[in-house]
Tab-separated table of C-alpha atoms in Angstrom:
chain	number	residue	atom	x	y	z
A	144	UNK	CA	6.313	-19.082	5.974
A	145	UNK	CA	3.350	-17.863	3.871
A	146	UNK	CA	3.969	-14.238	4.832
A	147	UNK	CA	-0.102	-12.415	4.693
A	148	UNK	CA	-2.840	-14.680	3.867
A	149	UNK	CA	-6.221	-13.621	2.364
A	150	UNK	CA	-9.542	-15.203	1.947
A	151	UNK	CA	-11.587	-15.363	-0.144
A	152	UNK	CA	-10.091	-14.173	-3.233
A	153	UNK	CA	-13.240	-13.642	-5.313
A	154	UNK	CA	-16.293	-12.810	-4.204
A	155	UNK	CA	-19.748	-11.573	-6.125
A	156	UNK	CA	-22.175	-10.268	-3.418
A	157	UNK	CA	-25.632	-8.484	-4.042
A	158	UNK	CA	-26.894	-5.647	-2.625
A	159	UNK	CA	-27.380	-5.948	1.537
A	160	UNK	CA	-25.447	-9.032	1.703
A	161	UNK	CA	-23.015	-9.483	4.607
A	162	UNK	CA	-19.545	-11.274	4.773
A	163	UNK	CA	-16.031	-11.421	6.225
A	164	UNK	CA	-12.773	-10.923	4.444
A	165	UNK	CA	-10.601	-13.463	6.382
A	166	UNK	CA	-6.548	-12.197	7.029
A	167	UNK	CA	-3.940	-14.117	8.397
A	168	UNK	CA	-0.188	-13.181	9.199
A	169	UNK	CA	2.785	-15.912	10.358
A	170	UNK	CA	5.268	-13.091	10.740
A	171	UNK	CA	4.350	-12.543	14.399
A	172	UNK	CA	3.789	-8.917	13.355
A	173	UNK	CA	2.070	-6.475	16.039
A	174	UNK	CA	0.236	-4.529	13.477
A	175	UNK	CA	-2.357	-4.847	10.456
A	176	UNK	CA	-3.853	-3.112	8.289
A	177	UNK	CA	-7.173	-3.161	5.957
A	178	UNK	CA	-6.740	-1.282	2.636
A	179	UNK	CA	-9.226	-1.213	-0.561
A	180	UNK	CA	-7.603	0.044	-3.502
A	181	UNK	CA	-9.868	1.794	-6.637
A	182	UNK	CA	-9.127	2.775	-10.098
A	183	UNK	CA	-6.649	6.315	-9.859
A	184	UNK	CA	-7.037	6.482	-6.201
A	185	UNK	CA	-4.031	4.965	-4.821
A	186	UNK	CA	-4.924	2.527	-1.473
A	187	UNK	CA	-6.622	3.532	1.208
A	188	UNK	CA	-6.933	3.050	4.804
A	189	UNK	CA	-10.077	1.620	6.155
A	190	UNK	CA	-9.101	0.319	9.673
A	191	UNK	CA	-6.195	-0.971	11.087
A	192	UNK	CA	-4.708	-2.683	14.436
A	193	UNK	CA	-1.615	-1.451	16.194
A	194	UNK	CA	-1.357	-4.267	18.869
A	195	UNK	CA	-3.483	-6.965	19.462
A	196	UNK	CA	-6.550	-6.082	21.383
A	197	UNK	CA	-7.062	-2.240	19.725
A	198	UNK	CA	-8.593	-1.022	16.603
A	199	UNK	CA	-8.773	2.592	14.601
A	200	UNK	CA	-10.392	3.612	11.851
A	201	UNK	CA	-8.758	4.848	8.985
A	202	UNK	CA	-9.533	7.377	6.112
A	203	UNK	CA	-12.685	5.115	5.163
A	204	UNK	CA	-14.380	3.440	7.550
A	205	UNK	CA	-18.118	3.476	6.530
A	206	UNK	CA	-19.589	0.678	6.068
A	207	UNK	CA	-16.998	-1.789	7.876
A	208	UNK	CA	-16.104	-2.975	11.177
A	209	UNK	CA	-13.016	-5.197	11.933
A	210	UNK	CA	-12.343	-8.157	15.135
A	211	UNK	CA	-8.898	-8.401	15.973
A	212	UNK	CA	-9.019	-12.161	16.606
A	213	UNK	CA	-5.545	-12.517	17.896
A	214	UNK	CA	-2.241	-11.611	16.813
A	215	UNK	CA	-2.261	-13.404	13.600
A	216	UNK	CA	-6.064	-12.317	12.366
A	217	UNK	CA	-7.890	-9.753	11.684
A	218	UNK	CA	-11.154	-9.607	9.857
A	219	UNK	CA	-13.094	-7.225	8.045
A	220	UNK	CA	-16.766	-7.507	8.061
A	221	UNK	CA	-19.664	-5.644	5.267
A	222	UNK	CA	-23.021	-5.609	7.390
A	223	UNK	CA	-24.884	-4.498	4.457
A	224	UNK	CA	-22.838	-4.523	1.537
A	225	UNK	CA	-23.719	-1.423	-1.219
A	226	UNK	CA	-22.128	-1.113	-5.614
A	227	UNK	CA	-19.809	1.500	-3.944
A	228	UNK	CA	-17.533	-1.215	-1.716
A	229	UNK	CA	-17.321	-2.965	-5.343
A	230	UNK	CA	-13.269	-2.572	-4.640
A	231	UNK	CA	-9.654	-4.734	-4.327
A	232	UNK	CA	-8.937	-5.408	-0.636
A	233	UNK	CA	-5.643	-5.665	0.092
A	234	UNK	CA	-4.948	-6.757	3.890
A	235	UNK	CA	-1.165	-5.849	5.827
A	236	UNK	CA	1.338	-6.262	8.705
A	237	UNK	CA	4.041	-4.803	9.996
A	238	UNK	CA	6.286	-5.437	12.931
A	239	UNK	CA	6.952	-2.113	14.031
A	240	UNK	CA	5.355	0.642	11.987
A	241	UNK	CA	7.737	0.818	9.120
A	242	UNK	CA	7.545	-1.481	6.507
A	243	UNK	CA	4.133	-2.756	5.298
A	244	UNK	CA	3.849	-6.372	4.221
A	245	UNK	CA	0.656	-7.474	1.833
A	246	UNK	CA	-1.634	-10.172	0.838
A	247	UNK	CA	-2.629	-10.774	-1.996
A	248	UNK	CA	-5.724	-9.161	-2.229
A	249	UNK	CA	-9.667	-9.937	-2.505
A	250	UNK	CA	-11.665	-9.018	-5.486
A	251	UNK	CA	-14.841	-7.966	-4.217
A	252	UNK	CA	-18.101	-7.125	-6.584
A	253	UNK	CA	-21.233	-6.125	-5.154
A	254	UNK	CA	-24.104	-5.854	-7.538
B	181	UNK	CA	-7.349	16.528	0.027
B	182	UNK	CA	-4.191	14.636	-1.327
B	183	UNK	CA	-1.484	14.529	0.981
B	184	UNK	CA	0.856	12.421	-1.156
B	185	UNK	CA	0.712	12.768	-4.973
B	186	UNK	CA	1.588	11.048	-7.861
B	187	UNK	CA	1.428	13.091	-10.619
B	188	UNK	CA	1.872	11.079	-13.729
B	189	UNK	CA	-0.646	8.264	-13.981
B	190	UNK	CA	2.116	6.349	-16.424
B	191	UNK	CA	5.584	6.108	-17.437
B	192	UNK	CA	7.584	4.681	-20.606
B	193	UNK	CA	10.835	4.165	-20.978
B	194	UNK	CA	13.441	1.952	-23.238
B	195	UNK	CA	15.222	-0.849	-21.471
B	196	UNK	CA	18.421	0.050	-20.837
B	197	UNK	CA	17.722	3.020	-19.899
B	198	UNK	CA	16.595	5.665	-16.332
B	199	UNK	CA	13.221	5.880	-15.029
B	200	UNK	CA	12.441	8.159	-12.727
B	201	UNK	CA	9.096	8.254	-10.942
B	202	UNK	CA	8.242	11.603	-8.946
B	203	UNK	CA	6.155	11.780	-5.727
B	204	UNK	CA	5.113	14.810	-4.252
B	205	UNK	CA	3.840	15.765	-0.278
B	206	UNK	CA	2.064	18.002	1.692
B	207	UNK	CA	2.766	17.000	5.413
B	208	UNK	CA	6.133	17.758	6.565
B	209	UNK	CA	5.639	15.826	9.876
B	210	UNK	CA	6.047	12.375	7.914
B	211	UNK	CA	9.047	10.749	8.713
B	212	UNK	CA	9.191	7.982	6.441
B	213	UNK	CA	9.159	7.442	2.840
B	214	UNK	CA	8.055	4.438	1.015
B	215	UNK	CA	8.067	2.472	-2.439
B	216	UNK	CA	6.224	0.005	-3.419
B	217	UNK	CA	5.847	-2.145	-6.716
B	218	UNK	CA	2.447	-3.754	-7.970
B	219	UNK	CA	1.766	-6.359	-10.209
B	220	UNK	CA	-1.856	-7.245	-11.898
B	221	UNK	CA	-3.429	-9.506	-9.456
B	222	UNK	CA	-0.976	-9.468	-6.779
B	223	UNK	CA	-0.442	-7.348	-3.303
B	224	UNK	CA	1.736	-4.080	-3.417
B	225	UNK	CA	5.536	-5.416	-2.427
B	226	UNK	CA	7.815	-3.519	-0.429
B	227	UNK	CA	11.132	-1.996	-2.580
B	228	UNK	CA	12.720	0.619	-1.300
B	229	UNK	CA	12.288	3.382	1.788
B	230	UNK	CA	14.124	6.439	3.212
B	231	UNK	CA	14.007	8.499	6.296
B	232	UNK	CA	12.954	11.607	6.400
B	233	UNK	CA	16.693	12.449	8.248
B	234	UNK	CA	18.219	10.995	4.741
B	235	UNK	CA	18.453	12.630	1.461
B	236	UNK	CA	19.098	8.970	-0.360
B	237	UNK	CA	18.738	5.272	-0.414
B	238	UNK	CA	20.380	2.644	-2.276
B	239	UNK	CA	19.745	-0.651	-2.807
B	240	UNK	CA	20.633	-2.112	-6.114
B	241	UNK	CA	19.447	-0.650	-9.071
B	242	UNK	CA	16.865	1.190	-7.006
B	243	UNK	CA	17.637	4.673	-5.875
B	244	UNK	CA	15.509	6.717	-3.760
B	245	UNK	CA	16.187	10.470	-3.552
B	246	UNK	CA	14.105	13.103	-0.762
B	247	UNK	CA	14.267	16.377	-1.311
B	248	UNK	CA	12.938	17.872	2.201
B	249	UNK	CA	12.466	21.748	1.393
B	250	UNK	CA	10.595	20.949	-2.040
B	251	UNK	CA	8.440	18.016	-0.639
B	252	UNK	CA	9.964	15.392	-3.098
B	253	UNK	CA	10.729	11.649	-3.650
B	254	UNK	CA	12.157	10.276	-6.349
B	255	UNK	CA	12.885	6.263	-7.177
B	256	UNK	CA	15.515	5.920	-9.901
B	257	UNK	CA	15.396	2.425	-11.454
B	258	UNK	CA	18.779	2.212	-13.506
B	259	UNK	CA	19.309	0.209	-15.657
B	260	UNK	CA	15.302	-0.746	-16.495
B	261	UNK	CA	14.575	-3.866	-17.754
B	262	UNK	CA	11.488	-5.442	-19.126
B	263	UNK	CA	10.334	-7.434	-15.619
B	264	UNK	CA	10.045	-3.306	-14.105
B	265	UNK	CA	6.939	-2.891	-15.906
B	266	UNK	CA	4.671	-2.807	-12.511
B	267	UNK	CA	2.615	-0.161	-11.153
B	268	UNK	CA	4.635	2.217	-8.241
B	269	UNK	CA	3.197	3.246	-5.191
B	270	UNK	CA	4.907	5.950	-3.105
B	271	UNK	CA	3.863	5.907	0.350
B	272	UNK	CA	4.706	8.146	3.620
B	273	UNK	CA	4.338	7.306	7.488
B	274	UNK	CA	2.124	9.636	9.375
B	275	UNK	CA	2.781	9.028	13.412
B	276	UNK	CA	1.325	5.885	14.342
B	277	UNK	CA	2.598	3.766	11.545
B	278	UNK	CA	-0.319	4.896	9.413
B	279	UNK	CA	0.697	5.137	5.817
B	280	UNK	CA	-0.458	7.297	3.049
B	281	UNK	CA	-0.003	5.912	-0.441
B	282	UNK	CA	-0.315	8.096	-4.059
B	283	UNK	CA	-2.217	6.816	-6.307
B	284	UNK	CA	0.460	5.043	-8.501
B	285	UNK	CA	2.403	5.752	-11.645
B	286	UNK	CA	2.506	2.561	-14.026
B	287	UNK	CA	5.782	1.748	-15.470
B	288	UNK	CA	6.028	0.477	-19.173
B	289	UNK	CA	9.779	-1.155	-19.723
B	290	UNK	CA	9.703	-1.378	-23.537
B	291	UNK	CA	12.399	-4.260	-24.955
């Protein structure tokens, strides 16, 4: 049971670049979550997926879309990546709403 | 606009001894209350929670105290010890299952 799973765990992009941050959950959860977390700003809420099948944006969604794959993925995607998405990405689940359970995180730099 | 606030960036304290991290919120329609403890280089894990219908939460040394009328959490670690030093995250649940986290109060446990 490896709980949230994240890939990659580094990554150095340049400016305009795309790619995917990869999550995966075994906890047959119903919900995830995409957070990016910054120096003295706590984590916040970029998009996340109540049930399979439906997305919402969060409190910063510029720049990013997400695919619910299935239940146990969901992927967030940089079209055209830009120095301010230089962040931590942390992806979730939860079963029901409550609890949140994390990966470990994706250091993302974008020169 | 910071619904959920952590005022004090850091804490020390002497093992042995009481910490007590403070939270503060703005939205009295949450009706969940979170903690959460961070390592370097790992994902926020889940410690402790309360509902908004409950005034405390025990589990342990962990104690987690909501004051309702002043818009207040509280986690109590007692006694501290060295492996405590993490960063804390409070967190509340907006309708939805959307959380809100502060931005974190780091915890030095001091041998």
């Amino acid at each position: 049971n490896a709980g949230v799973t994240q890939t990659p765990k580094f990554q150095v992009l340049k400016t305009g670049q795309s790619m995917t941050l990869q999550c995966a959950q075994d906890m047959n959860h119903n919900s995830m979550y995409w957070y990016r977390q910054d120096p003295g700003m706590g984590l916040r809420l970029i998009y996340y997926s109540a049930s399979e099948g439906t997305t919402d944006k969060g409190e910063v969604p510029n720049g990013y879309n997400v695919s619910r794959l299935n239940k146990r993925e969901f992927s967030l995607r940089l079209e055209s990546a830009a120095p301010s998405q230089t962040s931590v990405y942390f992806c979730a689940s939860s079963l029901q709403g409550y609890e949140q359970y994390f990966g470990p995180g994706t250091r993302l730099t974008v020169t | 606009d910071q619904q959920v606030k952590q005022n004090s960036p850091s804490l020390s304290v002497q093992e042995g001894r009481i910490s007590i991290l403070n939270c503060d919120y703005t939205n009295s329609m949450f009706d969940y209350f979170l903690w959460y403890k961070k390592y370097p280089a790992e994902g926020p894990t889940f410690l402790i929670s309360i509902s908004s219908i409950k005034d405390k939460n025990e589990d342990g040394r962990f104690t987690v105290f909501l004051n309702k009328s002043a818009k207040h959490l509280s986690l109590h670690i007692v006694p501290s010890q060295p492996g405590d030093s993490a960063v804390y995250f409070c967190a509340a649940r907006q309708q939805g299952g959307k959380l809100i986290f502060g931005q974190g109060t780091e915890l030095s446990v001091k041998p």
